[in-house]
Amino acid sequence: QSVLTQPPSVSGAPGQKVTISCTGSSSNIGAGYDVHWYRQFPTTAPKLLIYGDTKRPSGVPDRFSGSKSGASASLTITGLQADDEADFYCQSYDISLRGPVFGTGTKVTVL
Amino acid sequence: QMQLQESGPGLVKPSETLSLVCDVSGDSIRGSTYYWGWFRQPPGKGLEWIGACHYTGTTYYNPSLKSRLSITVDVSENQFSLQLTSVTAADSAIYYCARVRGGSGWYSDPWGQGTLVTVSS
């Protein structure tokens, strides 16, 4: 039921920068609702990584940054590390759903 | 530090009711700025919002599940519950509970560790 579109996978070498896109519509991101990002390691629960488009919870390194423009958002990881390998999900609020909507998820691979 | 823990049967028969409880520790569920939400994730697939409740009893349901769904809160026990009726194999998933911050965007933090529910006879 995902209505936010993400690339299935992105990859990069250690130390490089990768960017994950998240495309929504006028009923969610485009309507001005905040975008949040979660990181999920295998067999564990999602964990909040970015909230309110650009804010990092305590303990999240500044290698992770978020941005938003129009109906799209992006998560950028700089200085890629081996333990960054995980699945990443964007999330916003959808007017039609009257609740949270998630992205399709992106698997980050460190080459 | 707030923690959430899901509990309930790991196996439910088709057409029966799935019931889960989320125990909240480390803080009171009686917080006006928060909702308490349920999410699910079929193994190997993406996340789906199921619904949420406020400690006052106000509920918000995913329209695709609304006809089968009930979420309730028990302030005295500091827990909230999920009931999903008439389940099918499509309801097999890891079910998570989480604290949901309202406002613009509704983000969830923290999450419980999740509990796998399989619908099978």
PDB file of C-alpha atoms in Angstrom:
ATOM      1  CA  GLN A   1       0.000   0.000   0.000  1.00  0.00           C
ATOM      2  CA  SER A   2       3.092   2.248  -0.249  1.00  0.00           C
ATOM      3  CA  VAL A   3       2.393   5.506  -2.012  1.00  0.00           C
ATOM      4  CA  LEU A   4       5.867   6.961  -1.611  1.00  0.00           C
ATOM      5  CA  THR A   5       8.307   5.700  -4.244  1.00  0.00           C
ATOM      6  CA  GLN A   6      11.940   4.904  -3.480  1.00  0.00           C
ATOM      7  CA  PRO A   7      14.614   3.191  -5.568  1.00  0.00           C
ATOM      8  CA  PRO A   8      14.867  -0.507  -4.621  1.00  0.00           C
ATOM      9  CA  SER A   9      18.597  -0.247  -4.026  1.00  0.00           C
ATOM     10  CA  VAL A  10      21.567   2.084  -3.960  1.00  0.00           C
ATOM     11  CA  SER A  11      25.212   1.252  -3.437  1.00  0.00           C
ATOM     12  CA  GLY A  12      28.520   2.925  -2.878  1.00  0.00           C
ATOM     13  CA  ALA A  13      32.081   2.301  -1.817  1.00  0.00           C
ATOM     14  CA  PRO A  14      33.246   3.053   1.711  1.00  0.00           C
ATOM     15  CA  GLY A  15      33.723   6.789   2.174  1.00  0.00           C
ATOM     16  CA  GLN A  16      31.453   7.725  -0.715  1.00  0.00           C
ATOM     17  CA  LYS A  17      28.137   9.552  -0.651  1.00  0.00           C
ATOM     18  CA  VAL A  18      24.805   7.980  -1.554  1.00  0.00           C
ATOM     19  CA  THR A  19      21.407   9.616  -1.903  1.00  0.00           C
ATOM     20  CA  ILE A  20      18.014   7.940  -1.589  1.00  0.00           C
ATOM     21  CA  SER A  21      15.043   9.648  -3.208  1.00  0.00           C
ATOM     22  CA  CYS A  22      11.455   9.527  -1.995  1.00  0.00           C
ATOM     23  CA  THR A  23       8.733  10.671  -4.373  1.00  0.00           C
ATOM     24  CA  GLY A  24       5.232  11.425  -3.160  1.00  0.00           C
ATOM     25  CA  SER A  25       2.236  13.368  -4.395  1.00  0.00           C
ATOM     26  CA  SER A  26      -0.037  16.280  -3.642  1.00  0.00           C
ATOM     27  CA  SER A  27      -1.820  14.227  -0.979  1.00  0.00           C
ATOM     28  CA  ASN A  28       1.275  13.744   1.166  1.00  0.00           C
ATOM     29  CA  ILE A  29       4.716  15.324   0.719  1.00  0.00           C
ATOM     30  CA  GLY A  30       3.443  17.782  -1.865  1.00  0.00           C
ATOM     31  CA  ALA A  31       0.785  18.943   0.577  1.00  0.00           C
ATOM     32  CA  GLY A  32       3.533  20.152   2.874  1.00  0.00           C
ATOM     33  CA  TYR A  33       3.623  17.318   5.391  1.00  0.00           C
ATOM     34  CA  ASP A  34       6.945  16.483   6.985  1.00  0.00           C
ATOM     35  CA  VAL A  35       9.074  13.606   5.772  1.00  0.00           C
ATOM     36  CA  HIS A  36      10.788  11.208   8.139  1.00  0.00           C
ATOM     37  CA  TRP A  37      13.329   8.466   7.541  1.00  0.00           C
ATOM     38  CA  TYR A  38      13.851   5.132   9.270  1.00  0.00           C
ATOM     39  CA  ARG A  39      16.706   2.662   9.127  1.00  0.00           C
ATOM     40  CA  GLN A  40      16.024  -1.042   9.541  1.00  0.00           C
ATOM     41  CA  PHE A  41      18.677  -3.696  10.000  1.00  0.00           C
ATOM     42  CA  PRO A  42      17.758  -7.333   9.216  1.00  0.00           C
ATOM     43  CA  THR A  43      15.464  -8.934  11.788  1.00  0.00           C
ATOM     44  CA  THR A  44      15.162  -5.720  13.810  1.00  0.00           C
ATOM     45  CA  ALA A  45      12.532  -3.024  14.153  1.00  0.00           C
ATOM     46  CA  PRO A  46      12.748   0.245  12.198  1.00  0.00           C
ATOM     47  CA  LYS A  47      14.498   3.072  14.005  1.00  0.00           C
ATOM     48  CA  LEU A  48      13.938   6.779  13.481  1.00  0.00           C
ATOM     49  CA  LEU A  49      16.840   8.349  11.599  1.00  0.00           C
ATOM     50  CA  ILE A  50      15.534  11.741  10.432  1.00  0.00           C
ATOM     51  CA  TYR A  51      12.346  13.559  11.430  1.00  0.00           C
ATOM     52  CA  GLY A  52      10.739  16.798  10.344  1.00  0.00           C
ATOM     53  CA  ASP A  53      12.487  16.682   6.950  1.00  0.00           C
ATOM     54  CA  THR A  54      15.959  17.509   8.289  1.00  0.00           C
ATOM     55  CA  LYS A  55      16.230  16.875  12.044  1.00  0.00           C
ATOM     56  CA  ARG A  56      18.359  14.134  13.582  1.00  0.00           C
ATOM     57  CA  PRO A  57      17.381  12.441  16.851  1.00  0.00           C
ATOM     58  CA  SER A  58      20.008  12.403  19.542  1.00  0.00           C
ATOM     59  CA  GLY A  59      22.751   9.908  18.712  1.00  0.00           C
ATOM     60  CA  VAL A  60      22.350   9.961  14.921  1.00  0.00           C
ATOM     61  CA  PRO A  61      25.613  11.105  13.311  1.00  0.00           C
ATOM     62  CA  ASP A  62      25.638  14.112  11.009  1.00  0.00           C
ATOM     63  CA  ARG A  63      26.690  11.827   8.141  1.00  0.00           C
ATOM     64  CA  PHE A  64      22.937  11.383   7.689  1.00  0.00           C
ATOM     65  CA  SER A  65      20.997  14.356   6.334  1.00  0.00           C
ATOM     66  CA  GLY A  66      17.553  14.932   4.899  1.00  0.00           C
ATOM     67  CA  SER A  67      16.065  17.415   2.486  1.00  0.00           C
ATOM     68  CA  LYS A  68      12.727  18.078   0.830  1.00  0.00           C
ATOM     69  CA  SER A  69      11.582  19.927  -2.252  1.00  0.00           C
ATOM     70  CA  GLY A  70       8.057  19.964  -3.602  1.00  0.00           C
ATOM     71  CA  ALA A  71       6.586  16.462  -3.548  1.00  0.00           C
ATOM     72  CA  SER A  72       9.955  14.746  -3.110  1.00  0.00           C
ATOM     73  CA  ALA A  73      12.507  14.224  -0.376  1.00  0.00           C
ATOM     74  CA  SER A  74      16.000  12.784  -0.131  1.00  0.00           C
ATOM     75  CA  LEU A  75      18.209  11.109   2.422  1.00  0.00           C
ATOM     76  CA  THR A  76      21.952  11.545   1.959  1.00  0.00           C
ATOM     77  CA  ILE A  77      24.584   9.418   3.635  1.00  0.00           C
ATOM     78  CA  THR A  78      28.120  10.765   3.447  1.00  0.00           C
ATOM     79  CA  GLY A  79      31.270   8.913   4.412  1.00  0.00           C
ATOM     80  CA  LEU A  80      29.599   5.565   3.769  1.00  0.00           C
ATOM     81  CA  GLN A  81      30.577   2.857   6.249  1.00  0.00           C
ATOM     82  CA  ALA A  82      30.226  -0.928   6.112  1.00  0.00           C
ATOM     83  CA  ASP A  83      27.718  -0.929   8.967  1.00  0.00           C
ATOM     84  CA  ASP A  84      25.449   1.465   7.050  1.00  0.00           C
ATOM     85  CA  GLU A  85      24.137  -1.520   5.110  1.00  0.00           C
ATOM     86  CA  ALA A  86      20.428  -1.642   5.898  1.00  0.00           C
ATOM     87  CA  ASP A  87      16.989  -0.909   4.521  1.00  0.00           C
ATOM     88  CA  PHE A  88      15.831   2.704   4.601  1.00  0.00           C
ATOM     89  CA  TYR A  89      12.213   3.886   4.515  1.00  0.00           C
ATOM     90  CA  CYS A  90      10.786   7.361   4.077  1.00  0.00           C
ATOM     91  CA  GLN A  91       7.447   8.225   5.663  1.00  0.00           C
ATOM     92  CA  SER A  92       5.003  11.101   5.578  1.00  0.00           C
ATOM     93  CA  TYR A  93       1.346  11.770   6.335  1.00  0.00           C
ATOM     94  CA  ASP A  94      -1.263  11.153   3.665  1.00  0.00           C
ATOM     95  CA  ILE A  95      -4.510  13.103   3.480  1.00  0.00           C
ATOM     96  CA  SER A  96      -6.412  10.268   1.805  1.00  0.00           C
ATOM     97  CA  LEU A  97      -5.156   7.666   4.266  1.00  0.00           C
ATOM     98  CA  ARG A  98      -5.565  10.058   7.201  1.00  0.00           C
ATOM     99  CA  GLY A  99      -2.451   8.515   8.607  1.00  0.00           C
ATOM    100  CA  PRO A 100       1.209   7.710   8.014  1.00  0.00           C
ATOM    101  CA  VAL A 101       2.319   6.401   4.645  1.00  0.00           C
ATOM    102  CA  PHE A 102       5.652   4.714   3.982  1.00  0.00           C
ATOM    103  CA  GLY A 103       7.996   4.541   1.065  1.00  0.00           C
ATOM    104  CA  THR A 104       8.689   1.319  -0.798  1.00  0.00           C
ATOM    105  CA  GLY A 105      12.067   0.978   0.912  1.00  0.00           C
ATOM    106  CA  THR A 106      15.665   1.152  -0.321  1.00  0.00           C
ATOM    107  CA  LYS A 107      18.414  -1.328   0.410  1.00  0.00           C
ATOM    108  CA  VAL A 108      21.808   0.321   0.838  1.00  0.00           C
ATOM    109  CA  THR A 109      24.796  -1.845  -0.065  1.00  0.00           C
ATOM    110  CA  VAL A 110      28.390  -0.933   0.726  1.00  0.00           C
ATOM    111  CA  LEU A 111      30.642  -2.274  -2.013  1.00  0.00           C
TER     112      LEU A 111
ATOM    113  CA  GLN B   1      13.952   5.305  28.572  1.00  0.00           C
ATOM    114  CA  MET B   2      10.621   4.387  27.060  1.00  0.00           C
ATOM    115  CA  GLN B   3      10.194   0.852  25.794  1.00  0.00           C
ATOM    116  CA  LEU B   4       7.357  -0.917  24.020  1.00  0.00           C
ATOM    117  CA  GLN B   5       6.801  -4.673  23.919  1.00  0.00           C
ATOM    118  CA  GLU B   6       4.314  -6.557  21.779  1.00  0.00           C
ATOM    119  CA  SER B   7       2.756  -9.817  22.941  1.00  0.00           C
ATOM    120  CA  GLY B   8       0.203 -12.251  21.597  1.00  0.00           C
ATOM    121  CA  PRO B   9      -0.248 -15.539  19.741  1.00  0.00           C
ATOM    122  CA  GLY B  10       2.213 -16.246  16.961  1.00  0.00           C
ATOM    123  CA  LEU B  11      -0.256 -18.429  15.070  1.00  0.00           C
ATOM    124  CA  VAL B  12      -3.847 -17.568  14.206  1.00  0.00           C
ATOM    125  CA  LYS B  13      -6.269 -19.664  12.165  1.00  0.00           C
ATOM    126  CA  PRO B  14      -7.909 -18.204   9.059  1.00  0.00           C
ATOM    127  CA  SER B  15     -11.217 -16.414   9.743  1.00  0.00           C
ATOM    128  CA  GLU B  16     -10.340 -15.994  13.431  1.00  0.00           C
ATOM    129  CA  THR B  17      -9.348 -12.844  15.327  1.00  0.00           C
ATOM    130  CA  LEU B  18      -5.781 -11.640  15.755  1.00  0.00           C
ATOM    131  CA  SER B  19      -5.227 -10.027  19.172  1.00  0.00           C
ATOM    132  CA  LEU B  20      -2.053  -8.273  20.272  1.00  0.00           C
ATOM    133  CA  VAL B  21      -1.109  -6.162  23.277  1.00  0.00           C
ATOM    134  CA  CYS B  22       1.599  -3.516  23.493  1.00  0.00           C
ATOM    135  CA  ASP B  23       3.014  -2.885  26.968  1.00  0.00           C
ATOM    136  CA  VAL B  24       4.516   0.563  27.473  1.00  0.00           C
ATOM    137  CA  SER B  25       7.204   1.093  30.109  1.00  0.00           C
ATOM    138  CA  GLY B  26       9.364   4.006  31.081  1.00  0.00           C
ATOM    139  CA  ASP B  27       6.684   6.646  30.584  1.00  0.00           C
ATOM    140  CA  SER B  28       2.963   7.095  30.910  1.00  0.00           C
ATOM    141  CA  ILE B  29       0.699   6.350  27.988  1.00  0.00           C
ATOM    142  CA  ARG B  30      -1.252   9.406  29.113  1.00  0.00           C
ATOM    143  CA  GLY B  31       0.580  11.933  26.948  1.00  0.00           C
ATOM    144  CA  SER B  32      -1.477  14.442  25.074  1.00  0.00           C
ATOM    145  CA  THR B  33       0.989  14.947  22.246  1.00  0.00           C
ATOM    146  CA  TYR B  34       1.340  11.287  21.394  1.00  0.00           C
ATOM    147  CA  TYR B  35      -0.652   8.604  19.679  1.00  0.00           C
ATOM    148  CA  TRP B  36      -0.001   4.892  20.052  1.00  0.00           C
ATOM    149  CA  GLY B  37       0.256   3.062  16.784  1.00  0.00           C
ATOM    150  CA  TRP B  38       0.318  -0.351  15.198  1.00  0.00           C
ATOM    151  CA  PHE B  39       2.256  -1.202  12.051  1.00  0.00           C
ATOM    152  CA  ARG B  40       2.988  -4.395  10.177  1.00  0.00           C
ATOM    153  CA  GLN B  41       5.527  -5.744   7.732  1.00  0.00           C
ATOM    154  CA  PRO B  42       5.121  -8.991   5.776  1.00  0.00           C
ATOM    155  CA  PRO B  43       8.473 -10.811   5.827  1.00  0.00           C
ATOM    156  CA  GLY B  44      10.738  -9.364   3.160  1.00  0.00           C
ATOM    157  CA  LYS B  45       8.293  -6.550   2.312  1.00  0.00           C
ATOM    158  CA  GLY B  46       7.613  -2.947   3.263  1.00  0.00           C
ATOM    159  CA  LEU B  47       5.941  -1.240   6.195  1.00  0.00           C
ATOM    160  CA  GLU B  48       2.213  -0.581   6.500  1.00  0.00           C
ATOM    161  CA  TRP B  49       0.384   1.587   9.013  1.00  0.00           C
ATOM    162  CA  ILE B  50      -2.518  -0.252  10.647  1.00  0.00           C
ATOM    163  CA  GLY B  51      -3.948   2.356  12.976  1.00  0.00           C
ATOM    164  CA  ALA B  52      -3.423   4.447  16.078  1.00  0.00           C
ATOM    165  CA  CYS B  53      -5.160   5.554  19.245  1.00  0.00           C
ATOM    166  CA  HIS B  54      -4.931   8.403  21.716  1.00  0.00           C
ATOM    167  CA  TYR B  55      -5.154   7.815  25.471  1.00  0.00           C
ATOM    168  CA  THR B  56      -8.530   9.552  25.400  1.00  0.00           C
ATOM    169  CA  GLY B  57      -9.840   6.718  23.232  1.00  0.00           C
ATOM    170  CA  THR B  58      -9.815   8.513  19.896  1.00  0.00           C
ATOM    171  CA  THR B  59      -8.826   6.128  17.119  1.00  0.00           C
ATOM    172  CA  TYR B  60      -7.457   6.422  13.592  1.00  0.00           C
ATOM    173  CA  TYR B  61      -7.649   3.444  11.272  1.00  0.00           C
ATOM    174  CA  ASN B  62      -6.175   2.571   7.892  1.00  0.00           C
ATOM    175  CA  PRO B  63      -9.239   2.622   5.607  1.00  0.00           C
ATOM    176  CA  SER B  64      -8.229  -0.690   4.046  1.00  0.00           C
ATOM    177  CA  LEU B  65      -8.476  -2.409   7.452  1.00  0.00           C
ATOM    178  CA  LYS B  66     -11.096  -0.309   9.185  1.00  0.00           C
ATOM    179  CA  SER B  67     -13.979  -2.777   8.839  1.00  0.00           C
ATOM    180  CA  ARG B  68     -11.986  -5.491  10.664  1.00  0.00           C
ATOM    181  CA  LEU B  69      -9.987  -3.389  13.099  1.00  0.00           C
ATOM    182  CA  SER B  70     -10.259  -2.283  16.699  1.00  0.00           C
ATOM    183  CA  ILE B  71      -7.557  -0.493  18.687  1.00  0.00           C
ATOM    184  CA  THR B  72      -8.117   0.234  22.357  1.00  0.00           C
ATOM    185  CA  VAL B  73      -6.076   1.792  25.138  1.00  0.00           C
ATOM    186  CA  ASP B  74      -5.928   0.790  28.804  1.00  0.00           C
ATOM    187  CA  VAL B  75      -4.484   3.713  30.739  1.00  0.00           C
ATOM    188  CA  SER B  76      -4.531   1.845  34.057  1.00  0.00           C
ATOM    189  CA  GLU B  77      -2.355  -0.923  32.622  1.00  0.00           C
ATOM    190  CA  ASN B  78      -0.284   1.482  30.479  1.00  0.00           C
ATOM    191  CA  GLN B  79      -0.933  -0.620  27.395  1.00  0.00           C
ATOM    192  CA  PHE B  80      -2.851  -0.585  24.151  1.00  0.00           C
ATOM    193  CA  SER B  81      -4.279  -3.395  22.082  1.00  0.00           C
ATOM    194  CA  LEU B  82      -5.038  -4.455  18.536  1.00  0.00           C
ATOM    195  CA  GLN B  83      -7.802  -6.735  17.330  1.00  0.00           C
ATOM    196  CA  LEU B  84      -8.103  -7.707  13.680  1.00  0.00           C
ATOM    197  CA  THR B  85     -11.016  -9.946  12.767  1.00  0.00           C
ATOM    198  CA  SER B  86     -11.564 -12.423   9.929  1.00  0.00           C
ATOM    199  CA  VAL B  87      -7.863 -12.812   9.216  1.00  0.00           C
ATOM    200  CA  THR B  88      -6.451 -14.417   6.084  1.00  0.00           C
ATOM    201  CA  ALA B  89      -2.961 -15.395   4.986  1.00  0.00           C
ATOM    202  CA  ALA B  90      -2.515 -11.839   3.738  1.00  0.00           C
ATOM    203  CA  ASP B  91      -2.497 -10.692   7.365  1.00  0.00           C
ATOM    204  CA  SER B  92       0.636 -12.730   8.128  1.00  0.00           C
ATOM    205  CA  ALA B  93       3.343 -10.245   9.084  1.00  0.00           C
ATOM    206  CA  ILE B  94       5.622  -8.905  11.769  1.00  0.00           C
ATOM    207  CA  TYR B  95       3.461  -6.591  13.863  1.00  0.00           C
ATOM    208  CA  TYR B  96       5.057  -3.595  15.559  1.00  0.00           C
ATOM    209  CA  CYS B  97       3.734  -1.122  18.078  1.00  0.00           C
ATOM    210  CA  ALA B  98       5.209   2.367  18.387  1.00  0.00           C
ATOM    211  CA  ARG B  99       4.710   5.761  19.939  1.00  0.00           C
ATOM    212  CA  VAL B 100       3.530   8.185  17.274  1.00  0.00           C
ATOM    213  CA  ARG B 101       4.195  11.894  17.452  1.00  0.00           C
ATOM    214  CA  GLY B 102       1.322  13.871  15.992  1.00  0.00           C
ATOM    215  CA  GLY B 103       1.539  17.145  14.129  1.00  0.00           C
ATOM    216  CA  SER B 104       2.868  17.468  10.613  1.00  0.00           C
ATOM    217  CA  GLY B 105       3.921  14.079   9.370  1.00  0.00           C
ATOM    218  CA  TRP B 106       3.251  11.736  12.288  1.00  0.00           C
ATOM    219  CA  TYR B 107       6.598  10.084  13.001  1.00  0.00           C
ATOM    220  CA  SER B 108       7.097   7.011  15.177  1.00  0.00           C
ATOM    221  CA  ASP B 109       9.705   6.570  17.888  1.00  0.00           C
ATOM    222  CA  PRO B 110      10.417   4.316  19.674  1.00  0.00           C
ATOM    223  CA  TRP B 111       9.229   1.030  18.228  1.00  0.00           C
ATOM    224  CA  GLY B 112       8.699  -2.310  19.885  1.00  0.00           C
ATOM    225  CA  GLN B 113      10.829  -5.214  18.737  1.00  0.00           C
ATOM    226  CA  GLY B 114       7.951  -6.702  16.753  1.00  0.00           C
ATOM    227  CA  THR B 115       6.108  -9.993  16.909  1.00  0.00           C
ATOM    228  CA  LEU B 116       5.614 -12.408  14.021  1.00  0.00           C
ATOM    229  CA  VAL B 117       2.040 -13.483  13.419  1.00  0.00           C
ATOM    230  CA  THR B 118       1.328 -16.276  10.979  1.00  0.00           C
ATOM    231  CA  VAL B 119      -2.187 -16.991   9.740  1.00  0.00           C
ATOM    232  CA  SER B 120      -2.463 -20.662   8.957  1.00  0.00           C
ATOM    233  CA  SER B 121      -4.681 -23.620   9.716  1.00  0.00           C
TER     234      SER B 121
END
